[in-house]
RNA sequence: GGCUACGUAGCUCAGCUGGUUAGAGCAUCGCACUCAUAAUGCGAGGGUCGGUGGUUCGAGUCCACCCGUAGCCA
């Protein structure tokens, strides 16, 4: 740890046409843990990311919603930022590929490669939608599988029999955009001559920056021969127009990785970047000495390990120090599934569970390889409860009481067992080594072994026995103070994984943000705050509720098909007359917790809800019985109109109204506030 | 279909370049303890290391084939 390193880290850019889900989070959490670790070690580590905002799917989605692509990506960016912040993904900068910086670097990288002869032009034949007047990407052509005949399959592969083929092999092809029969049309395209870089890439592959599994895969691609890469798309397209070829646009995958540079440039030019003296060239110039790492999923290795370094090299920029690929997330051993409720959005997770749990669980299972990671919900519950609540937090919990009650909250002036303390400090080297090599599961195992030793120590010393013996005050003081010191080291080691819990522990111990180096110095002869539970157990009921809510998301979500015409809800029920703010202010909307829900005898559409407003309880009858199982509602937060005149009904008085959307019957959806809202808060 | 990986106790995973009776956590069972968010400590049972064949004095660890899973095929 002698030398301070300059490190730039990225995660793959999430696509700006949908919400973040737990599969995405595997990567952001992995990267965030690694970046936080580097910062804790005192290195200058910068973690940047951006929304990937271009391409046909975004263009079509925006059109479908009746808004501009710019409005769509702005809205999605806000959602993404909120989700990342809630999971404590600590980006130093979060930008967009639809930005001035990205346009600049995309143009520059293209122009330099072109000037060196690495761009070629040729005409290709492609499916064309004569109604929409646009060329169709493979994903937007549907038809019958040429192998098994399954209907409604995409243009690149069949989800029924698994065959892969080219779109023109499809039987009865249709445009997924207009439904028209696609025509074959010619168009000029521009190609990046990847083959020009074979020697460079082979060199780079052998340079040690790749995982062995990834290098093997690359060898396969080298053996097959490097093909030219089509980097242009025809209008209409949402992206950057190629400067010297009007009507042609850069393919989204060309400017996506350039987004890493653009985000970093944006950071350099920000007040924060300038204050830190961030120098773009120090990180990106051909002879840059700073380290550059990209965390990615194994599905996009081709782009990051071949195209990206080649493009950079061709444009006289440096190549990445390493690419870190990870596997995919499965839930209970299977692909995430919408119908099983395991396609869990970040937002849905946050409504039910603490983000620290997921960060810990992923860390406990992530290694340096490209193996898939399984989120076993049963294991998740057991592991978090046992490791974090039962072992780690428990050490503080069982030591702190004595310190507070018997010693006025003051820690002992000396360590009573330096051997154990030193062993904990020394273990840090091995743990740091594991973090550095992204062996997060190993780091977690080693940390938990230390937690076991701390609990063993407390058991051996039996402070509860010492507390009852006269003349053992100093021993008791020493044992419990050591217990808290061991806890402090453990929390320090876990801090990259559990930033929220670590912050709470730091305020409990009344210390500043822990650094790795600070852990070697014990905390002595000073006051700590009274202990409050730092983490509560995972409740299986919350997991069940989360899965249920994920299924609800599905039924609430609009069909994915791009063919669907304009939104039917507005047509059926147009937006009402304008009101002024005073009129709105008369409505007192409050966050409420559904304390209990149950059927109403004699009313087959109603549920009786007991709503907790944080001190006041209201009874409300809501016509949602066909849409909700009462058990799923209990414990949920929702929004109610609190100052609606009470209304006497046959079964009792309804003291307010719960807000919900939808046509009625089974299709009715009550509102849920974001995590953090508490009963009684006013909605305004 | 081709390729790259992966397949170890009920569950989730360790097992470095092949070498003593295959390890951990959780779960299960027994005992102890009661400071702690019913948390902790001690102990026990539980695996022919996906299958078959091979290389070797010796294979979970190497090779071949088969089965299953994931990704890629630009």
XYZ file of C-alpha atoms (C1' of nucleotides) in Angstrom:
758
model
C 0.000 0.000 0.000
C 2.986 2.238 -0.291
C 2.224 3.768 -3.641
C -0.947 5.629 -4.371
C -2.513 4.362 -7.572
C -4.667 6.276 -10.038
C -7.522 4.020 -11.040
C -10.485 4.525 -13.328
C -13.259 1.956 -12.997
C -16.426 1.510 -15.013
C -19.499 -0.676 -15.044
C -21.303 -1.447 -18.266
C -23.783 1.226 -19.241
C -27.404 0.276 -18.545
C -29.707 0.653 -21.521
C -32.054 3.591 -21.157
C -35.284 1.892 -22.104
C -36.135 0.114 -18.900
C -35.668 -0.107 -15.165
C -32.703 -1.515 -13.267
C -33.256 -5.060 -11.985
C -31.306 -7.278 -9.642
C -29.402 -8.825 -12.552
C -27.945 -5.420 -13.350
C -27.199 -4.876 -9.695
C -24.868 -7.847 -9.524
C -22.418 -5.907 -11.658
C -22.878 -2.479 -10.084
C -22.537 -3.912 -6.604
C -19.437 -5.865 -7.586
C -17.834 -2.792 -9.120
C -18.886 -0.513 -6.292
C -17.399 -2.826 -3.684
C -14.130 -2.952 -5.563
C -14.005 0.824 -6.061
C -14.885 1.510 -2.430
C -12.170 -0.899 -1.364
C -9.587 0.937 -3.456
C -10.652 4.267 -1.986
C -10.462 2.863 1.544
C -6.926 1.783 0.808
C -6.081 5.380 0.021
C -5.869 5.075 -3.731
C -7.257 7.649 -6.131
C -10.044 5.613 -7.608
C -12.766 7.054 -9.847
C -15.892 5.121 -10.674
C -17.866 6.394 -13.649
C -20.852 5.176 -15.586
C -23.602 6.524 -17.847
C -26.892 5.634 -19.446
C -26.612 3.969 -22.838
C -29.181 6.118 -24.592
C -29.078 5.391 -28.326
C -30.447 2.861 -30.750
C -33.579 1.604 -32.423
C -35.327 0.193 -29.331
C -35.182 3.569 -27.607
C -36.353 5.382 -30.702
C -39.331 3.051 -31.069
C -40.170 3.045 -27.410
C -40.259 6.831 -27.293
C -42.445 6.940 -30.363
C -44.735 4.386 -28.811
C -45.099 6.476 -25.679
C -45.699 9.567 -27.741
C -42.676 11.425 -26.395
C -39.287 12.390 -27.780
C -36.317 10.070 -27.251
C -34.719 12.881 -25.254
C -37.671 12.939 -22.859
C -37.604 9.164 -22.554
C -33.931 8.947 -21.732
C -34.174 11.855 -19.305
C -36.941 10.113 -17.413
C -35.162 6.755 -17.384
C -31.924 8.408 -16.277
C -33.700 9.807 -13.230
C -35.063 6.366 -12.384
C -31.675 4.762 -12.820
C -29.947 7.344 -10.662
C -32.496 6.920 -7.893
C -32.147 3.144 -7.928
C -28.363 3.261 -7.874
C -28.329 5.792 -5.058
C -30.658 3.637 -2.987
C -28.326 0.662 -3.409
C -25.445 2.921 -2.423
C -23.682 2.561 -5.760
C -21.231 5.379 -5.287
C -20.530 6.652 -8.800
C -18.116 9.532 -8.969
C -19.953 10.495 -12.115
C -23.055 9.301 -13.936
C -23.524 10.684 -17.418
C -25.215 9.781 -20.712
C -24.041 8.625 -24.115
C -26.396 11.238 -25.548
C -24.062 14.046 -24.533
C -21.761 16.600 -26.069
C -18.693 14.840 -24.677
C -19.713 11.539 -26.163
C -20.437 13.063 -29.546
C -17.003 14.658 -29.486
C -15.122 11.464 -28.664
C -17.222 9.296 -30.981
C -16.430 11.652 -33.849
C -12.773 11.817 -32.883
C -12.314 8.068 -32.577
C -14.132 7.529 -35.846
C -12.139 10.222 -37.682
C -8.766 8.989 -36.506
C -9.551 5.411 -37.441
C -10.892 6.551 -40.807
C -7.807 8.615 -41.528
C -5.635 5.585 -40.902
C -7.679 3.504 -43.288
C -9.423 1.372 -40.686
C -12.920 2.207 -41.979
C -14.242 0.676 -45.169
C -17.493 1.130 -47.051
C -19.674 -1.363 -48.808
C -23.263 -1.924 -49.706
C -25.314 -4.516 -47.858
C -28.798 -5.880 -48.282
C -31.087 -5.690 -45.304
C -34.717 -6.093 -44.325
C -36.651 -2.878 -44.824
C -40.055 -1.901 -43.507
C -41.835 -0.178 -46.408
C -44.533 1.248 -44.139
C -42.284 2.747 -41.512
C -39.564 3.561 -44.049
C -36.815 2.090 -41.925
C -34.354 -0.772 -41.954
C -35.141 -3.428 -39.395
C -32.688 -4.848 -36.888
C -32.959 -8.630 -36.481
C -34.809 -8.204 -33.218
C -37.594 -6.373 -35.006
C -38.397 -9.050 -37.521
C -40.696 -11.834 -36.460
C -41.795 -14.956 -38.211
C -41.825 -18.739 -38.078
C -38.689 -20.621 -37.130
C -37.109 -22.246 -40.222
C -36.102 -25.279 -38.124
C -39.075 -26.135 -35.961
C -41.782 -23.913 -37.405
C -42.604 -22.222 -34.122
C -44.601 -19.032 -34.694
C -43.772 -15.526 -33.545
C -39.985 -15.948 -33.307
C -37.393 -13.198 -33.592
C -35.091 -12.788 -36.530
C -31.930 -14.075 -34.872
C -32.872 -17.196 -32.964
C -35.768 -19.376 -31.939
C -36.768 -19.410 -28.305
C -38.582 -22.696 -28.753
C -35.938 -24.922 -30.336
C -32.870 -22.758 -29.714
C -31.799 -22.651 -33.331
C -29.965 -19.592 -34.562
C -30.287 -18.355 -38.109
C -30.340 -15.209 -40.165
C -33.520 -13.138 -40.523
C -34.007 -13.913 -44.185
C -34.392 -17.604 -43.334
C -37.548 -16.868 -41.319
C -40.784 -18.101 -42.843
C -43.550 -15.521 -43.281
C -41.454 -12.674 -41.894
C -43.184 -9.561 -40.556
C -41.946 -6.263 -39.289
C -42.473 -6.108 -35.549
C -42.923 -2.372 -35.918
C -45.670 -2.099 -38.529
C -46.619 -5.686 -39.257
C -45.689 -5.176 -42.909
C -43.849 -7.786 -44.936
C -40.204 -6.668 -45.002
C -38.511 -5.945 -48.318
C -34.848 -6.488 -49.060
C -33.090 -3.227 -49.829
C -29.523 -2.174 -50.352
C -27.754 0.513 -48.440
C -24.193 1.723 -47.967
C -22.645 0.831 -44.640
C -19.371 1.676 -42.948
C -17.224 -1.008 -41.394
C -14.495 -1.024 -38.810
C -11.642 -3.209 -40.063
C -11.089 -5.232 -36.903
C -8.685 -7.526 -38.696
C -6.166 -4.671 -38.954
C -5.654 -5.021 -35.212
C -5.131 -8.753 -34.916
C -1.512 -8.478 -33.819
C -2.287 -5.789 -31.300
C -5.222 -7.725 -29.906
C -3.289 -10.950 -29.584
C -0.607 -9.059 -27.732
C -3.121 -7.398 -25.514
C -4.848 -10.705 -24.775
C -1.582 -12.180 -23.609
C -0.858 -9.111 -21.500
C -2.490 -10.573 -18.422
C -5.437 -8.209 -18.379
C -7.951 -10.930 -19.076
C -9.367 -13.773 -17.077
C -8.171 -17.134 -18.424
C -11.689 -18.188 -19.422
C -12.052 -14.987 -21.413
C -8.665 -15.374 -23.073
C -9.697 -18.873 -24.197
C -12.821 -17.467 -25.747
C -10.753 -14.851 -27.558
C -8.446 -17.511 -28.937
C -11.486 -19.127 -30.461
C -12.436 -15.859 -32.131
C -8.908 -15.321 -33.398
C -8.948 -18.804 -34.879
C -12.215 -18.052 -36.637
C -10.741 -14.874 -38.111
C -11.645 -11.309 -37.182
C -14.423 -9.936 -39.342
C -15.209 -6.356 -40.204
C -17.727 -4.699 -37.931
C -20.684 -2.721 -39.237
C -20.652 0.556 -37.312
C -23.285 2.489 -39.248
C -27.069 2.519 -39.303
C -29.511 4.245 -41.625
C -31.919 6.971 -40.645
C -34.266 7.059 -38.896
C -32.070 6.276 -35.916
C -31.620 7.810 -32.493
C -27.902 8.424 -32.182
C -25.070 10.502 -33.594
C -25.035 11.268 -37.295
C -21.733 10.356 -38.877
C -20.121 13.732 -39.672
C -19.028 13.023 -43.225
C -22.010 10.824 -44.140
C -25.337 12.580 -43.642
C -28.221 10.196 -43.115
C -25.933 7.580 -41.580
C -25.609 7.166 -37.848
C -23.114 5.507 -35.564
C -24.371 2.121 -34.382
C -25.230 2.323 -30.690
C -22.477 -0.156 -29.819
C -19.866 2.142 -31.303
C -20.607 5.041 -29.009
C -21.594 3.020 -25.936
C -18.084 2.218 -24.641
C -16.983 5.687 -25.646
C -19.489 6.707 -22.984
C -16.883 5.649 -20.406
C -14.558 8.328 -21.746
C -17.348 10.867 -22.064
C -18.452 10.358 -18.478
C -14.887 10.723 -17.268
C -14.377 13.839 -19.390
C -17.551 15.254 -17.881
C -16.141 14.526 -14.425
C -12.806 16.177 -15.258
C -14.633 19.319 -16.345
C -16.875 19.426 -13.278
C -16.012 21.581 -10.265
C -15.174 18.449 -8.348
C -12.893 17.130 -11.062
C -11.117 20.429 -11.398
C -10.666 20.683 -7.638
C -9.090 17.227 -7.647
C -6.867 18.208 -10.556
C -8.179 15.360 -12.685
C -6.303 15.157 -15.959
C -8.092 13.344 -18.774
C -4.902 12.518 -20.643
C -3.319 10.964 -17.587
C -6.003 8.289 -17.840
C -6.588 7.999 -21.585
C -3.562 9.064 -23.605
C -1.594 6.422 -25.454
C 1.106 6.272 -22.800
C -1.176 6.772 -19.801
C 0.120 5.274 -16.580
C -3.187 5.308 -14.717
C -5.073 2.032 -14.468
C -8.288 1.492 -16.412
C -10.712 -1.334 -15.640
C -14.058 -2.260 -17.127
C -16.452 -4.492 -15.218
C -18.841 -6.176 -17.671
C -21.137 -9.149 -18.087
C -19.854 -12.156 -19.987
C -22.329 -11.517 -22.795
C -20.533 -8.377 -23.958
C -16.953 -9.642 -23.913
C -16.696 -9.430 -27.679
C -17.335 -5.696 -27.669
C -15.024 -4.935 -24.790
C -12.138 -7.262 -25.466
C -11.929 -6.861 -29.234
C -13.688 -3.838 -30.720
C -13.026 -1.499 -27.848
C -9.259 -1.904 -27.501
C -8.919 -1.902 -31.281
C -10.909 1.305 -31.678
C -8.942 2.951 -28.906
C -5.638 1.896 -30.345
C -6.617 3.025 -33.823
C -7.470 6.437 -32.402
C -4.201 6.767 -30.469
C -5.704 6.192 -27.040
C -4.568 3.705 -24.459
C -6.110 0.237 -24.153
C -7.746 -0.932 -20.902
C -5.533 -2.405 -18.186
C -8.008 -5.229 -17.781
C -11.559 -6.342 -18.462
C -13.362 -8.024 -15.577
C -16.222 -10.180 -16.791
C -18.775 -11.747 -14.494
C -21.496 -14.329 -15.018
C -25.226 -13.976 -15.029
C -27.621 -13.913 -12.135
C -30.048 -16.750 -11.665
C -32.701 -16.873 -8.967
C -33.218 -20.183 -7.189
C -31.186 -21.894 -9.859
C -33.179 -20.623 -12.834
C -33.175 -17.677 -15.165
C -35.025 -14.703 -13.814
C -38.638 -15.199 -14.730
C -41.442 -12.704 -14.816
C -44.105 -15.303 -14.227
C -42.301 -16.744 -11.199
C -41.854 -13.286 -9.770
C -38.078 -13.583 -9.859
C -37.608 -10.822 -12.392
C -37.116 -8.418 -9.525
C -36.692 -4.743 -10.234
C -34.398 -2.708 -8.032
C -37.388 -0.595 -7.060
C -39.477 -3.576 -6.059
C -36.641 -4.986 -3.972
C -36.235 -1.681 -2.166
C -39.887 -1.615 -1.214
C -39.436 -4.804 0.747
C -35.810 -5.369 1.722
C -32.678 -3.585 2.876
C -30.143 -3.054 0.048
C -27.325 -4.025 2.412
C -28.608 -7.605 2.397
C -28.229 -7.945 -1.345
C -24.823 -6.290 -1.359
C -23.634 -8.774 1.241
C -25.137 -11.772 -0.467
C -23.647 -10.920 -3.829
C -20.257 -10.318 -2.233
C -20.488 -13.670 -0.486
C -20.948 -15.365 -3.839
C -18.805 -13.384 -6.243
C -15.420 -14.618 -7.316
C -12.991 -13.465 -9.990
C -14.412 -15.813 -12.613
C -17.240 -15.714 -15.116
C -19.424 -18.291 -13.378
C -23.076 -17.489 -13.022
C -24.196 -16.394 -9.585
C -27.306 -17.893 -8.068
C -29.510 -15.917 -5.739
C -31.031 -18.668 -3.642
C -33.664 -16.908 -1.614
C -33.553 -19.439 1.193
C -29.772 -19.220 1.348
C -30.003 -15.439 1.143
C -32.165 -15.323 4.249
C -30.049 -17.806 6.194
C -26.793 -16.195 5.242
C -27.697 -12.608 6.031
C -29.362 -13.514 9.303
C -26.646 -15.824 10.450
C -23.539 -13.986 9.262
C -24.475 -10.362 9.644
C -27.074 -10.257 12.391
C -26.093 -13.375 14.342
C -22.340 -13.055 14.128
C -21.019 -9.613 13.232
C -23.552 -7.157 14.615
C -24.065 -9.439 17.593
C -20.486 -8.844 18.725
C -21.232 -5.163 19.204
C -24.629 -5.864 20.630
C -23.349 -8.239 23.332
C -20.393 -6.006 24.298
C -21.973 -2.571 24.225
C -24.490 -3.062 27.008
C -21.806 -3.518 29.660
C -19.824 -0.532 28.436
C -22.876 1.690 28.546
C -24.296 0.470 31.864
C -21.162 -0.187 33.860
C -18.595 2.203 32.447
C -20.645 5.220 31.400
C -20.106 4.421 27.740
C -16.350 4.751 27.995
C -13.918 2.246 26.494
C -11.038 0.813 28.546
C -7.721 2.679 28.422
C -5.740 -0.349 27.214
C -6.246 -3.543 25.242
C -6.494 -6.587 27.502
C -5.464 -9.054 24.796
C -3.195 -7.555 22.189
C -2.613 -10.974 20.632
C -6.172 -11.329 19.436
C -6.345 -7.721 18.322
C -3.107 -8.093 16.366
C -4.341 -11.271 14.743
C -7.388 -9.378 13.509
C -5.224 -6.597 12.135
C -2.844 -9.008 10.453
C -5.694 -10.879 8.789
C -6.348 -7.641 6.919
C -3.521 -8.281 4.472
C -5.037 -11.486 3.229
C -8.494 -9.945 3.100
C -7.179 -6.955 1.154
C -5.461 -9.306 -1.251
C -8.738 -11.101 -1.832
C -10.570 -7.821 -2.444
C -7.880 -6.665 -4.840
C -8.218 -9.842 -6.875
C -12.020 -9.592 -6.774
C -12.223 -12.735 -4.690
C -15.066 -11.216 -2.743
C -16.419 -14.550 -1.550
C -12.998 -15.378 -0.140
C -12.810 -12.023 1.620
C -16.224 -12.630 3.132
C -15.241 -16.116 4.286
C -12.130 -14.810 5.984
C -14.021 -11.975 7.638
C -16.660 -14.367 8.940
C -13.976 -16.664 10.332
C -12.749 -13.665 12.328
C -16.281 -12.957 13.507
C -16.443 -16.529 14.781
C -13.214 -15.994 16.712
C -14.575 -12.836 18.280
C -17.683 -14.656 19.438
C -15.571 -17.513 20.756
C -13.462 -15.036 22.710
C -16.491 -13.435 24.308
C -17.834 -16.871 25.186
C -14.548 -17.885 26.815
C -14.282 -14.676 28.803
C -17.968 -14.766 29.781
C -18.381 -11.087 30.634
C -21.823 -11.847 32.074
C -20.058 -13.940 34.743
C -17.399 -11.291 35.380
C -20.176 -8.751 35.791
C -21.463 -10.618 38.810
C -18.070 -11.009 40.490
C -16.615 -8.384 42.768
C -13.214 -7.035 41.816
C -13.489 -8.041 38.143
C -14.504 -4.629 36.851
C -11.249 -4.012 34.994
C -11.401 -7.427 33.322
C -15.011 -6.883 32.333
C -14.139 -3.468 30.985
C -11.226 -4.868 29.020
C -13.085 -7.812 27.536
C -16.005 -5.723 26.333
C -13.765 -2.973 25.032
C -11.801 -5.544 23.085
C -15.055 -6.985 21.790
C -15.968 -3.584 20.399
C -12.499 -3.122 18.954
C -12.775 -6.453 17.170
C -16.180 -5.391 15.914
C -14.682 -2.167 14.624
C -12.086 -4.062 12.616
C -14.711 -6.378 11.181
C -16.904 -3.460 10.153
C -13.852 -1.847 8.593
C -13.197 -4.950 6.533
C -16.856 -5.134 5.547
C -17.156 -1.449 4.794
C -16.818 -1.707 0.982
C -19.637 -4.242 1.034
C -21.862 -2.656 3.683
C -21.394 1.110 3.424
C -24.691 1.901 5.119
C -24.161 -0.405 8.072
C -20.585 0.809 8.375
C -21.759 4.421 8.524
C -24.205 3.519 11.303
C -21.461 1.659 13.148
C -19.151 4.637 12.797
C -21.676 6.915 14.441
C -22.231 4.309 17.163
C -18.486 4.262 17.836
C -18.311 8.028 17.338
C -15.529 7.803 14.794
C -15.043 9.239 11.330
C -15.125 7.216 8.122
C -12.849 4.204 8.546
C -9.864 3.713 6.304
C -7.939 0.488 5.973
C -4.851 2.006 7.559
C -6.799 3.298 10.570
C -7.829 -0.199 11.603
C -4.457 -1.065 13.114
C -4.887 1.573 15.827
C -7.231 0.457 18.621
C -10.027 2.608 19.951
C -9.287 3.305 23.623
C -10.355 5.484 26.519
C -13.153 7.296 24.752
C -16.908 7.399 24.734
C -19.212 5.571 22.418
C -22.913 6.114 21.777
C -25.576 3.811 23.196
C -26.010 0.761 21.002
C -28.925 0.617 18.606
C -29.610 -2.396 16.389
C -27.520 -1.921 13.252
C -29.385 -4.400 11.124
C -32.579 -6.371 11.453
C -33.180 -9.882 10.264
C -34.506 -10.786 6.843
C -38.138 -11.739 7.206
C -39.197 -14.520 4.823
C -42.581 -12.788 4.616
C -40.914 -9.771 3.039
C -39.303 -11.944 0.407
C -42.637 -13.550 -0.365
C -44.201 -10.112 -0.651
C -41.416 -8.994 -2.980
C -41.964 -11.970 -5.279
C -45.670 -11.328 -5.275
C -45.124 -7.665 -6.091
C -42.841 -8.661 -8.962
C -45.666 -10.692 -10.412
C -47.976 -7.713 -9.996
C -45.480 -5.583 -11.872
C -45.865 -7.970 -14.724
C -49.630 -7.743 -14.886
C -49.427 -3.990 -14.544
C -46.791 -3.638 -17.227
C -47.897 -2.886 -20.706
C -47.214 -5.499 -23.377
C -43.678 -5.417 -24.659
C -44.704 -5.510 -28.290
C -43.842 -2.391 -30.196
C -46.803 -2.893 -32.475
C -49.356 -1.740 -29.946
C -50.981 1.541 -30.909
C -51.160 4.627 -28.738
C -51.880 4.370 -25.060
C -55.534 3.346 -24.658
C -56.027 4.851 -21.200
C -55.815 8.430 -22.332
C -58.163 7.765 -25.208
C -60.740 6.200 -22.914
C -60.314 8.710 -20.134
C -58.840 12.038 -21.261
C -56.958 14.297 -18.873
C -59.373 16.490 -16.928
C -59.790 20.243 -16.599
C -56.930 22.305 -15.193
C -56.960 23.089 -11.447
C -54.832 25.571 -9.548
C -52.439 24.655 -6.773
C -54.800 25.870 -4.052
C -57.410 23.397 -5.170
C -54.862 20.615 -5.050
C -53.652 21.706 -1.618
C -57.090 21.085 -0.186
C -56.540 17.381 -0.638
C -54.633 15.970 2.315
C -52.858 12.919 0.955
C -50.941 10.840 3.474
C -48.651 7.847 3.501
C -50.343 5.018 5.382
C -49.324 1.543 6.392
C -51.916 -1.168 5.864
C -51.973 -2.706 9.298
C -54.602 -5.274 8.485
C -56.828 -6.172 5.587
C -59.766 -8.504 5.464
C -63.009 -9.274 3.676
C -66.256 -7.560 4.561
C -69.166 -9.848 5.305
C -71.948 -9.149 2.850
C -69.846 -7.220 0.339
C -68.015 -9.256 -2.232
C -66.117 -6.342 -3.775
C -64.865 -4.645 -0.643
C -61.920 -5.093 1.670
C -61.806 -3.553 5.108
C -58.410 -1.898 5.628
C -57.004 -0.688 8.925
C -54.586 2.082 7.990
C -51.863 3.306 10.292
C -51.099 6.989 9.770
C -48.314 7.000 12.332
C -50.269 7.624 15.492
C -53.782 7.567 14.123
C -55.661 4.621 12.720
C -58.358 4.806 10.059
C -60.780 2.248 8.805
C -61.325 2.390 5.068
C -63.431 0.235 2.807
C -61.865 -0.207 -0.608
C -63.297 -1.912 -3.666
C -60.207 -3.944 -4.427
C -61.178 -7.419 -3.297
C -61.007 -8.895 -6.777
C -57.519 -7.529 -7.312
C -55.743 -8.248 -4.037
C -55.284 -11.013 -1.540
C -55.598 -9.324 1.877
C -52.468 -11.104 3.127
C -50.378 -9.426 0.444
C -51.559 -6.013 1.530
C -50.746 -6.262 5.206
C -47.618 -4.347 6.052
C -47.537 -2.456 2.743
C -47.294 1.286 2.501
C -49.768 3.121 0.339
C -51.257 6.548 -0.212
C -54.645 7.661 1.149
C -56.844 10.716 0.961
C -57.016 11.517 4.657
C -59.449 14.421 4.738
C -62.252 12.888 2.723
C -65.558 13.321 4.537
C -66.352 10.080 6.402
C -69.027 8.039 4.766
C -71.403 5.752 6.581
C -71.833 2.393 4.969
C -73.818 -0.654 5.896
C -70.758 -2.284 7.442
C -69.351 0.755 9.250
C -67.869 4.148 8.496
C -65.185 4.587 5.850
C -62.735 7.227 7.031
C -60.857 8.060 3.870
C -59.922 6.639 0.532
C -57.019 4.583 -0.736
C -55.632 5.752 -4.077
C -55.531 3.274 -6.914
C -55.436 3.206 -10.696
C -56.957 0.960 -13.308
C -60.297 0.180 -14.942
C -61.536 -1.959 -12.037
C -62.208 -5.567 -11.186
C -58.932 -7.488 -11.213
C -57.203 -4.650 -12.994
C -56.820 -2.227 -10.174
C -53.486 -1.190 -8.737
C -52.969 0.635 -5.464
C -50.135 3.122 -5.174
C -46.896 2.438 -3.321
C -44.474 5.113 -2.130
C -40.749 4.699 -2.608
C -38.629 3.294 0.183
C -38.040 5.794 2.911
C -41.586 7.122 3.145
C -43.157 6.729 6.581
C -46.760 6.556 7.743
C -48.218 10.012 8.322
C -46.030 11.846 5.810
C -48.013 14.252 3.663
C -47.941 13.787 -0.108
C -47.449 17.068 -1.888
C -25.134 -27.330 -34.421
C -19.884 -25.204 -33.167
C -17.138 -23.013 -29.264
C -15.963 -21.295 -24.070
C -17.082 -22.324 -19.178
C -19.497 -24.844 -15.172
C -21.609 -29.603 -12.593
C -18.181 -31.428 -4.910
C -22.671 -33.162 1.560
C -30.318 -31.501 2.059
C -28.949 -25.943 0.556
C -24.955 -22.301 -0.877
C -19.985 -22.819 -1.815
C -13.986 -23.720 -0.704
C -10.582 -27.237 -2.516
C -3.364 -23.608 -5.447
C 0.644 -26.249 -10.196
C -2.584 -34.498 -9.166
C -0.342 -36.987 -3.070
C -1.933 -38.517 4.121
C -8.948 -40.684 6.622
C -12.559 -34.594 0.757
C -13.464 -28.960 3.916
C -16.667 -24.431 5.562
C -21.295 -21.949 6.519
C -26.484 -22.882 6.706
C -30.049 -26.802 7.716
C -30.695 -31.459 11.081
C -29.598 -33.863 15.973
C -27.306 -33.661 21.056
C -25.010 -30.736 25.012
C -23.690 -25.966 27.333
C -24.703 -20.773 28.161
C -28.101 -16.568 28.943
C -24.338 -10.809 27.839
C -26.793 -10.194 22.982
C -31.900 -8.472 17.567
C -34.055 -16.848 20.228
C -28.295 -14.303 19.175
C -23.468 -17.537 20.944
C -20.126 -21.779 22.194
C -18.905 -27.233 22.087
C -19.888 -31.835 19.606
C -22.327 -35.506 16.087
C -24.452 -37.515 11.725
C -24.383 -36.592 6.425
C -20.674 -36.839 0.115
C -18.743 -43.820 -4.527
C -16.549 -35.159 -5.754
C -22.683 -35.520 -12.852
C -21.761 -40.547 -15.670
C -18.451 -44.013 -18.296
C -13.660 -45.232 -19.840
C -8.419 -43.982 -19.733
C -3.225 -41.885 -18.173
C -0.500 -42.508 -13.419
C 2.629 -45.703 -7.893
C -1.531 -42.333 -6.822
C -7.125 -38.168 -9.658
C -12.377 -34.212 -7.082
C -7.756 -32.260 -9.429
C -5.038 -34.571 -16.200
C -7.267 -36.884 -21.119
C -11.590 -38.825 -24.150
C -16.647 -39.503 -24.717
C -21.664 -38.934 -22.751
C -25.533 -36.255 -19.768
C -27.120 -31.532 -17.626
C -26.663 -25.945 -17.059
C -25.073 -20.924 -18.772
C -23.089 -17.640 -22.386
C -21.199 -16.457 -27.223
C -21.598 -17.506 -32.610
C -19.801 -10.652 -34.319
